[in-house]
Amino acid sequence: MKNEKAMWGTEVPVREFAMSIGGQRVTSENTDFAINPATEERIARFPLASREQLDAAVAAAGEAFLTWRASSIAERRAALERLAGKIEEHYEAFLTLLTTEQGKPRAGAEWEIGGSIHWLREIAKQSLPEEIVRDDGVNRVVTRHTPIGVIGGITPWNFPLLLAVWKIAPALMAGNTMVLKPSPFTPLCTLWFGELAQEVLPPGVLNVISGGNDLGQWMTAHPGIGKIAFTGSTATGRRVMQSAASNLKRLTLELGGNDPAIVLPDVDPEAIAKDLFWASFQNSSQFCVATKRLYVHEDVYDRVVAALVDYARTVQVDNGLLVQAQLGPLQNKMQYEKVRDLLQDSQTQGHRVLLGGAPARSPGYFIPITLIDNPPDDARCVVEEAFGPVLPILKYRDLDEAIRRANDTEYGLAASVWSADLEKARDVAQRLEAGTVWINQIHVFGPDIAFGGHKQSGMGIENSLHGLAEYCNVQTVMERPLGA
Ligand code: NAD
């Protein structure tokens, strides 16, 4: 008989976590604990950086920049490949550590750790060649990309290592150096990666420091940092933008979303139910681009709902270190309480809950998969970014009405359209106010695919050459022979 409680990874590979500043391993007088969200047990201590340590990290990155900016593309490419190799060398250990601190089961951890390796290797191949704008034999105008300097990277807790790599790889490839701060909820993988990086990078090129939200705020105001690359909530993004104005820092902001999916009446409900489920619940819905509002045409509404409920009942929510787990807990208590409050609101408002509802188990920040039947458009579970496994399913009659409702949000991160008629789906996609629209698929990303939010889901792009260009200044050089 299959052991239902078999664990696939049990040993946390590192016990002493430290920051990396100027190539040195640095601890701090002040520390906090990282918590395993499946058990609420302490995993390990991590340092809380002081202002002086931030200054030291920025100074080290500034010093390293003088040499790194002059390195060749080939040298930077080799460095990113060595970084990928470091993760690969410790692949299994990273999986265990990620699941222990973040909560996601093995398949999700493989996606993230494998993705981190893939992104490093692929971004390493990117470069922005000089553009000769004019050359008439006398006058020559060249546009080139130059690095900005010290980049401050700030990341959230849902994909801690992958989202760090999305910043580190293009920043370094473009010739910048970096000070990176992971979320205080999930600092461990990033701190360990920072330490491993010191084995293959010159000192000061990548500095990783940990701390609370105050450390993030100090970074955004720091005069030695030239750009902030931030992923997190829209509320924090606004604060980052305000604070970064002090020295006109460049900004890339990847923020929150309330992504709609629109299901047209020509679909086969049973055939797409599984994809629709994962569109919403992957990573326990702690995904900026999770489907957070599912609009279904009234002709297929009942069948889509029934197929979704049937599929959802087969999905195992458990400690991510258990072999059978398909979804894990929410990552932290704050988020758990936020989602609980949202569920409480649905109950108070009398929404019809098709599946799930109240949290059922402890310890651990577990929320059951919850499907809500056609709540009103102004319900909190429709308007707010739940960032937890709660999906409102919304009925529509007219496609124009569905598009209007889908666009009726301050967010504009991503969306999806599901239909047998590609031309019609394309037309819907073009009318959706979102940075990415998937048709009959979801959550496809690539180092070569531009990703960024419209409206208050952010500004700027990550990935692709557009993303690489965000780590550069544009410089125009105009020349002609003396006396010409
Ligand atoms: P958050 O905004 O609370 O925190 C993100 C990071 O910002 C953390 O490292 C935090 O310590 C730091 N921070 C907090 N206050 C700060 C301040 N005043 N100045 C500078 N830094 C500060 O977000 P979170 O709860 O960690 O992550 C969830 C949010 O991230 C969701 O809204 C989600 O949609 C969004 N997200 C967006 C994307 C995207 O690509 N658009 C990807 C993943 C997550």
XYZ file of C-alpha atoms and ligand atoms in Angstrom:
528
model
C 0.000 0.000 0.000
C 1.224 3.511 -0.817
C 2.373 5.389 2.268
C -0.016 8.356 2.354
C 2.204 10.301 4.735
C 5.554 9.718 3.011
C 7.833 12.763 2.990
C 9.987 13.613 -0.002
C 12.372 15.963 1.808
C 12.934 16.391 5.496
C 16.333 17.877 6.272
C 16.684 21.639 6.043
C 20.078 21.829 4.301
C 21.395 24.935 6.062
C 20.978 26.002 9.674
C 23.005 29.212 9.930
C 21.821 31.869 7.529
C 23.872 34.994 6.931
C 23.867 38.028 4.686
C 26.419 38.574 1.931
C 28.014 42.004 1.909
C 31.108 42.776 -0.158
C 31.792 39.057 -0.556
C 31.751 38.510 3.230
C 29.383 36.452 5.335
C 27.749 38.922 7.711
C 25.423 38.308 10.645
C 23.609 40.828 12.794
C 22.880 41.433 16.468
C 19.191 41.471 15.648
C 17.574 38.363 14.251
C 14.158 36.932 13.532
C 12.859 33.443 12.841
C 11.582 32.042 9.569
C 8.455 29.962 10.198
C 7.345 26.796 8.413
C 3.772 27.682 7.361
C 2.652 24.032 7.354
C 3.610 23.426 10.990
C 4.079 26.933 12.445
C 7.456 25.714 13.731
C 10.581 27.845 13.634
C 12.961 26.833 10.852
C 16.003 29.001 11.504
C 17.125 32.460 12.512
C 18.009 35.078 9.963
C 19.715 38.456 10.427
C 17.944 41.812 10.461
C 20.253 44.311 8.780
C 21.007 47.635 10.447
C 21.155 50.901 8.530
C 24.954 50.720 8.746
C 24.887 47.274 7.135
C 22.698 48.604 4.335
C 25.220 51.432 3.861
C 28.034 48.878 3.759
C 26.178 46.783 1.159
C 25.497 49.816 -1.038
C 29.133 50.935 -0.694
C 30.383 47.454 -1.623
C 28.061 47.354 -4.639
C 29.222 50.857 -5.652
C 32.860 49.822 -5.439
C 32.261 46.599 -7.382
C 30.363 48.523 -10.060
C 33.550 50.337 -11.116
C 35.008 47.045 -12.340
C 31.863 45.103 -13.200
C 30.583 47.797 -15.565
C 33.750 47.382 -17.604
C 33.499 43.576 -17.785
C 32.774 42.002 -21.156
C 29.445 40.464 -22.108
C 31.228 37.103 -22.229
C 32.413 37.488 -18.630
C 28.924 38.395 -17.407
C 27.414 35.528 -19.358
C 29.862 33.098 -17.761
C 29.057 34.520 -14.329
C 25.306 33.938 -14.771
C 26.003 30.421 -15.973
C 28.096 29.782 -12.857
C 25.200 31.065 -10.719
C 22.824 28.665 -12.467
C 25.336 25.883 -11.818
C 25.346 26.674 -8.087
C 21.581 26.199 -7.864
C 21.785 23.039 -9.946
C 24.511 21.638 -7.696
C 22.172 22.015 -4.695
C 18.908 21.385 -6.548
C 17.311 18.930 -4.105
C 18.358 20.976 -1.099
C 16.849 24.128 -2.599
C 13.573 22.256 -3.198
C 13.391 21.200 0.439
C 14.318 24.622 1.744
C 11.817 26.378 -0.513
C 8.955 24.086 0.491
C 9.877 24.377 4.154
C 9.855 28.156 4.181
C 7.237 28.906 1.514
C 4.864 25.945 1.815
C 4.489 24.952 -1.853
C 4.547 21.218 -2.660
C 7.328 19.572 -4.640
C 5.924 20.180 -8.149
C 5.672 23.906 -7.449
C 9.154 23.973 -5.926
C 10.550 22.217 -9.015
C 8.871 24.823 -11.221
C 10.447 27.628 -9.214
C 13.948 26.222 -8.676
C 14.114 24.757 -12.208
C 12.834 28.084 -13.512
C 15.539 29.988 -11.629
C 18.234 27.898 -13.345
C 16.551 28.282 -16.737
C 16.168 32.060 -16.397
C 19.810 32.562 -15.412
C 20.979 30.564 -18.424
C 18.625 32.222 -20.901
C 19.046 35.822 -19.698
C 22.794 35.153 -19.987
C 22.295 34.944 -23.764
C 20.645 38.363 -23.986
C 22.380 41.586 -24.933
C 21.436 44.950 -26.354
C 23.647 45.753 -29.332
C 24.561 49.325 -30.207
C 22.242 50.898 -32.714
C 23.766 53.002 -35.487
C 21.101 55.630 -36.016
C 22.967 57.598 -38.688
C 26.189 57.114 -40.563
C 26.688 59.254 -43.648
C 30.435 58.788 -43.822
C 31.032 61.970 -41.825
C 28.444 62.122 -39.072
C 27.832 59.065 -36.968
C 25.100 58.727 -34.313
C 25.093 55.701 -32.061
C 22.583 54.782 -29.375
C 23.923 52.435 -26.732
C 22.832 51.035 -23.393
C 24.912 51.707 -20.294
C 24.392 50.255 -16.809
C 22.664 52.376 -14.160
C 24.865 51.530 -11.156
C 23.641 49.948 -7.940
C 20.239 48.281 -8.244
C 18.078 47.684 -5.173
C 16.002 44.529 -5.545
C 13.001 43.932 -3.260
C 11.005 40.693 -3.520
C 7.817 39.135 -2.073
C 7.159 35.777 -0.415
C 5.233 33.827 -3.055
C 8.123 32.963 -5.429
C 11.134 34.117 -3.422
C 13.995 32.699 -5.476
C 12.515 32.940 -8.968
C 11.476 36.567 -8.573
C 14.924 37.387 -7.173
C 16.529 35.754 -10.229
C 14.217 37.731 -12.530
C 15.994 40.810 -11.137
C 19.523 39.553 -10.525
C 20.026 38.072 -13.999
C 19.197 41.146 -16.126
C 20.700 43.584 -13.600
C 24.093 41.860 -13.637
C 23.953 41.068 -17.354
C 23.504 44.772 -18.087
C 26.612 45.579 -16.028
C 25.001 46.719 -12.772
C 25.696 45.520 -9.277
C 23.001 44.793 -6.750
C 21.726 44.910 -3.195
C 18.843 42.482 -2.836
C 16.364 42.163 0.005
C 14.020 39.154 0.221
C 10.702 39.240 2.065
C 11.090 38.748 5.836
C 8.556 35.898 5.484
C 10.771 33.887 3.077
C 14.400 35.014 3.380
C 16.164 31.643 3.549
C 16.527 30.463 -0.077
C 17.626 33.928 -1.152
C 20.188 34.273 1.650
C 21.620 30.859 0.843
C 21.751 31.654 -2.859
C 23.530 34.923 -1.964
C 26.167 32.965 -0.059
C 26.687 30.483 -2.884
C 26.947 33.372 -5.329
C 30.005 34.681 -3.491
C 31.870 31.541 -4.599
C 31.469 32.505 -8.256
C 31.127 36.309 -8.402
C 33.594 39.091 -7.621
C 32.964 40.589 -4.139
C 30.240 43.216 -3.994
C 28.567 42.381 -7.315
C 25.614 40.730 -5.565
C 24.901 41.651 -1.952
C 21.980 39.997 -0.173
C 20.682 41.545 3.035
C 17.645 40.611 5.079
C 15.322 42.613 7.279
C 11.809 43.864 7.700
C 9.734 46.354 5.757
C 11.760 49.217 7.274
C 14.864 47.914 5.491
C 12.941 48.044 2.198
C 11.948 51.617 2.951
C 15.574 52.604 3.717
C 16.637 51.075 0.410
C 14.090 53.036 -1.601
C 15.345 56.280 -0.025
C 19.075 55.436 -0.223
C 21.052 57.967 -2.305
C 23.580 55.321 -3.402
C 20.949 53.212 -5.180
C 20.104 54.195 -8.752
C 17.128 51.959 -9.417
C 14.632 49.905 -7.467
C 13.309 46.696 -8.984
C 10.327 45.822 -6.837
C 7.772 43.015 -6.789
C 5.038 43.202 -4.193
C 1.652 44.692 -3.467
C 0.220 47.789 -5.125
C -0.046 49.550 -1.753
C 3.688 49.093 -1.110
C 4.480 49.933 -4.747
C 2.945 53.371 -4.254
C 5.145 53.920 -1.191
C 8.217 52.780 -3.102
C 7.473 55.241 -5.885
C 7.059 58.119 -3.467
C 10.239 57.356 -1.587
C 12.279 56.712 -4.757
C 11.532 60.251 -5.912
C 14.195 61.549 -3.509
C 16.999 60.945 -6.042
C 14.849 60.176 -9.095
C 15.536 56.462 -8.952
C 14.568 54.411 -11.953
C 11.761 52.003 -11.109
C 10.346 48.714 -12.202
C 7.227 47.890 -10.208
C 5.541 44.495 -10.536
C 2.469 44.792 -8.350
C -0.837 43.168 -7.490
C -3.535 41.858 -9.776
C -7.173 40.809 -9.835
C -7.034 38.751 -13.008
C -10.241 37.862 -14.826
C -10.811 34.744 -16.936
C -13.645 34.857 -19.463
C -15.199 31.566 -20.536
C -17.189 31.743 -23.783
C -20.281 29.557 -24.360
C -18.570 27.403 -27.013
C -16.199 25.566 -24.606
C -16.390 21.972 -23.453
C -16.707 22.547 -19.674
C -15.448 19.142 -18.579
C -12.402 19.415 -20.855
C -11.232 22.784 -19.495
C -12.179 22.391 -15.817
C -8.728 21.173 -14.789
C -6.957 24.088 -16.514
C -9.412 26.564 -15.018
C -8.817 25.086 -11.596
C -5.035 25.443 -11.745
C -5.383 28.886 -13.330
C -6.837 29.977 -10.048
C -5.347 27.736 -7.366
C -1.708 27.178 -8.375
C 0.578 28.008 -5.405
C -2.580 28.122 -3.245
C -3.566 31.201 -5.278
C -0.608 33.160 -3.898
C 0.185 34.107 -7.430
C 0.009 37.642 -8.771
C -1.445 36.234 -12.009
C -3.851 33.716 -10.480
C -7.338 33.879 -11.983
C -9.163 35.769 -9.274
C -12.515 36.297 -11.033
C -13.979 33.626 -13.303
C -16.641 34.945 -15.710
C -18.658 32.104 -17.262
C -21.389 32.429 -19.897
C -24.811 31.480 -18.568
C -25.233 28.732 -21.191
C -22.349 26.719 -19.736
C -22.309 28.118 -16.190
C -23.841 25.126 -14.391
C -21.647 22.617 -16.202
C -18.451 24.608 -15.620
C -19.312 24.970 -11.930
C -20.087 21.245 -11.569
C -16.882 20.208 -13.364
C -14.793 22.603 -11.262
C -16.284 21.336 -8.012
C -15.700 17.734 -9.097
C -12.071 18.389 -9.985
C -11.420 20.495 -6.878
C -12.607 17.631 -4.667
C -9.754 15.468 -6.001
C -6.999 17.945 -5.065
C -5.010 17.265 -1.892
C -4.171 20.231 0.323
C -1.453 19.348 2.818
C 2.052 19.978 4.122
C 4.081 20.466 0.930
C 6.750 18.073 2.177
C 4.266 15.193 1.945
C 4.348 13.240 -1.296
C 0.600 13.436 -1.919
C 0.265 17.209 -1.390
C -0.811 19.193 -4.454
C -1.460 22.469 -2.683
C 0.151 23.743 0.505
C -0.790 26.242 3.203
C -0.802 30.017 2.878
C 2.672 31.329 3.478
C 2.148 33.413 6.609
C -0.235 34.210 9.401
C -0.961 37.731 8.200
C -2.132 36.437 4.818
C -4.025 33.575 6.448
C -5.960 36.009 8.610
C -6.647 38.287 5.670
C -8.168 35.433 3.671
C -10.099 34.178 6.706
C -11.582 37.631 7.069
C -12.614 37.591 3.408
C -14.332 34.226 3.908
C -16.072 35.541 6.992
C -17.355 38.453 4.922
C -18.765 36.067 2.303
C -20.524 34.155 5.037
C -21.975 37.348 6.547
C -23.149 38.509 3.132
C -24.850 35.164 2.544
C -22.877 34.138 -0.559
C -23.473 30.572 -1.697
C -20.307 28.584 -1.012
C -20.020 25.624 -3.372
C -16.962 24.132 -1.742
C -14.671 24.988 1.160
C -15.374 27.950 3.372
C -14.132 27.983 6.942
C -10.547 26.912 7.756
C -10.646 23.375 9.069
C -7.278 22.388 10.486
C -4.351 23.485 12.547
C -1.462 23.837 13.028
C -0.515 25.438 9.746
C -2.010 28.259 7.734
C -4.369 26.043 5.735
C -7.393 27.449 3.938
C -9.543 24.955 2.024
C -10.162 25.381 -1.694
C -13.190 27.665 -1.791
C -15.565 28.251 -4.714
C -18.230 30.941 -4.427
C -21.356 30.855 -6.591
C -22.091 34.084 -8.442
C -21.557 36.698 -5.704
C -22.427 40.327 -6.533
C -19.848 42.363 -8.488
C -19.173 44.600 -5.494
C -18.533 41.703 -3.065
C -15.160 41.893 -1.338
C -14.180 38.478 -2.712
C -14.630 39.911 -6.231
C -13.132 43.366 -5.779
C -10.130 42.540 -3.581
C -6.995 40.581 -4.468
C -7.584 37.598 -2.154
C -4.122 36.073 -2.615
C -5.587 32.879 -1.196
C -7.651 29.926 -2.499
C -11.000 31.686 -2.845
C -12.516 31.908 -6.305
C -15.731 33.778 -7.145
C -17.462 32.326 -10.224
C -19.524 34.992 -11.972
C -22.306 34.472 -14.493
C -22.648 36.661 -17.594
C -25.080 36.821 -20.524
C -23.497 39.240 -22.953
C -19.810 39.246 -23.951
C -19.515 43.049 -23.969
C -20.878 43.066 -20.455
C -18.317 40.434 -19.378
C -15.449 42.489 -20.845
C -16.706 45.629 -19.133
C -16.930 43.824 -15.779
C -13.509 42.213 -16.286
C -11.950 45.644 -16.910
C -13.742 47.278 -14.003
C -10.768 47.206 -11.631
C -7.769 49.344 -10.736
C -5.586 46.365 -11.620
C -4.395 45.271 -15.074
C -1.864 42.486 -14.621
C -3.075 39.518 -16.704
C -6.232 37.834 -17.972
C -7.318 34.753 -19.901
C -9.941 33.903 -22.492
C -11.302 30.396 -23.093
C -13.038 29.609 -26.384
C -13.095 27.208 -29.332
C -13.225 30.246 -31.631
C -9.689 31.669 -31.711
C -10.646 34.723 -33.713
C -13.345 35.673 -31.248
C -11.005 34.999 -28.322
C -8.366 37.236 -29.903
C -10.893 40.007 -30.243
C -11.769 39.697 -26.540
C -8.062 39.625 -25.619
C -7.451 42.886 -27.425
C -10.215 44.578 -25.474
C -8.917 43.490 -22.069
C -6.892 45.995 -20.055
C -4.062 43.707 -18.960
C -0.329 43.359 -19.553
C -0.622 39.691 -20.498
C -3.611 37.851 -21.986
C -3.525 34.087 -22.378
C -5.911 32.323 -24.753
C -6.839 28.713 -23.888
C -3.782 28.462 -21.656
C -2.431 30.123 -18.547
C 0.788 31.018 -16.727
C 3.152 30.589 -19.624
C 6.235 32.717 -18.961
C 9.606 32.915 -20.635
C 12.889 34.816 -20.355
C 12.067 36.088 -23.868
C 8.435 37.038 -23.121
C 7.707 40.567 -21.885
C 5.772 40.635 -18.611
C 4.380 43.690 -16.843
C 1.210 45.222 -15.501
C -1.129 47.860 -16.877
C -2.934 50.390 -14.680
C -2.083 49.967 -10.981
C -0.551 46.530 -11.462
C 2.766 48.174 -12.052
C 5.084 49.973 -14.370
C 7.822 48.638 -16.553
C 8.588 45.196 -17.861
C 10.441 42.131 -16.639
C 11.929 39.526 -18.994
C 12.695 39.875 -22.734
C 14.965 42.592 -24.140
C 12.416 45.163 -22.913
C 13.148 43.912 -19.397
C 16.913 44.005 -19.935
C 16.652 47.592 -21.209
C 15.047 48.604 -17.903
C 18.400 48.007 -16.203
C 20.117 50.450 -18.554
C 20.429 54.106 -19.323
C 20.237 55.049 -22.979
C 23.283 56.947 -24.181
C 23.562 58.686 -27.524
C 27.067 59.299 -28.882
C 27.402 61.648 -31.882
C 30.718 62.006 -33.626
C 32.393 63.498 -36.653
C 36.055 63.888 -37.637
C 37.710 67.030 -36.274
C 37.239 69.940 -38.649
C 34.701 68.142 -40.854
P 4.494 43.439 0.043
O 4.269 44.636 -0.786
O 3.917 43.415 1.410
O 6.049 43.170 0.242
C 6.940 43.000 -0.842
C 8.332 43.378 -0.403
O 8.365 44.766 -0.094
C 8.829 42.662 0.848
O 10.198 42.358 0.673
C 8.642 43.714 1.936
O 9.509 43.554 3.030
C 8.958 44.981 1.170
N 8.372 46.207 1.737
C 7.305 46.346 2.542
N 7.065 47.654 2.811
C 8.006 48.347 2.126
C 8.265 49.747 1.955
N 7.530 50.681 2.555
N 9.278 50.105 1.149
C 10.018 49.175 0.501
N 9.831 47.846 0.632
C 8.830 47.438 1.432
O 3.999 42.211 -0.838
P 3.920 40.685 -0.421
O 2.751 40.544 0.515
O 5.263 40.195 0.006
O 3.572 39.980 -1.814
C 2.295 39.819 -2.294
C 1.983 40.877 -3.330
O 2.932 40.832 -4.375
C 0.642 40.645 -4.004
O -0.035 41.866 -4.146
C 1.026 40.103 -5.372
O 0.055 40.286 -6.374
C 2.275 40.839 -5.635
N 3.088 40.152 -6.643
C 3.212 40.714 -7.880
C 3.936 40.071 -8.864
C 4.079 40.673 -10.231
O 4.952 40.238 -10.965
N 3.285 41.642 -10.609
C 4.552 38.856 -8.577
C 4.413 38.313 -7.315
C 3.688 38.981 -6.349
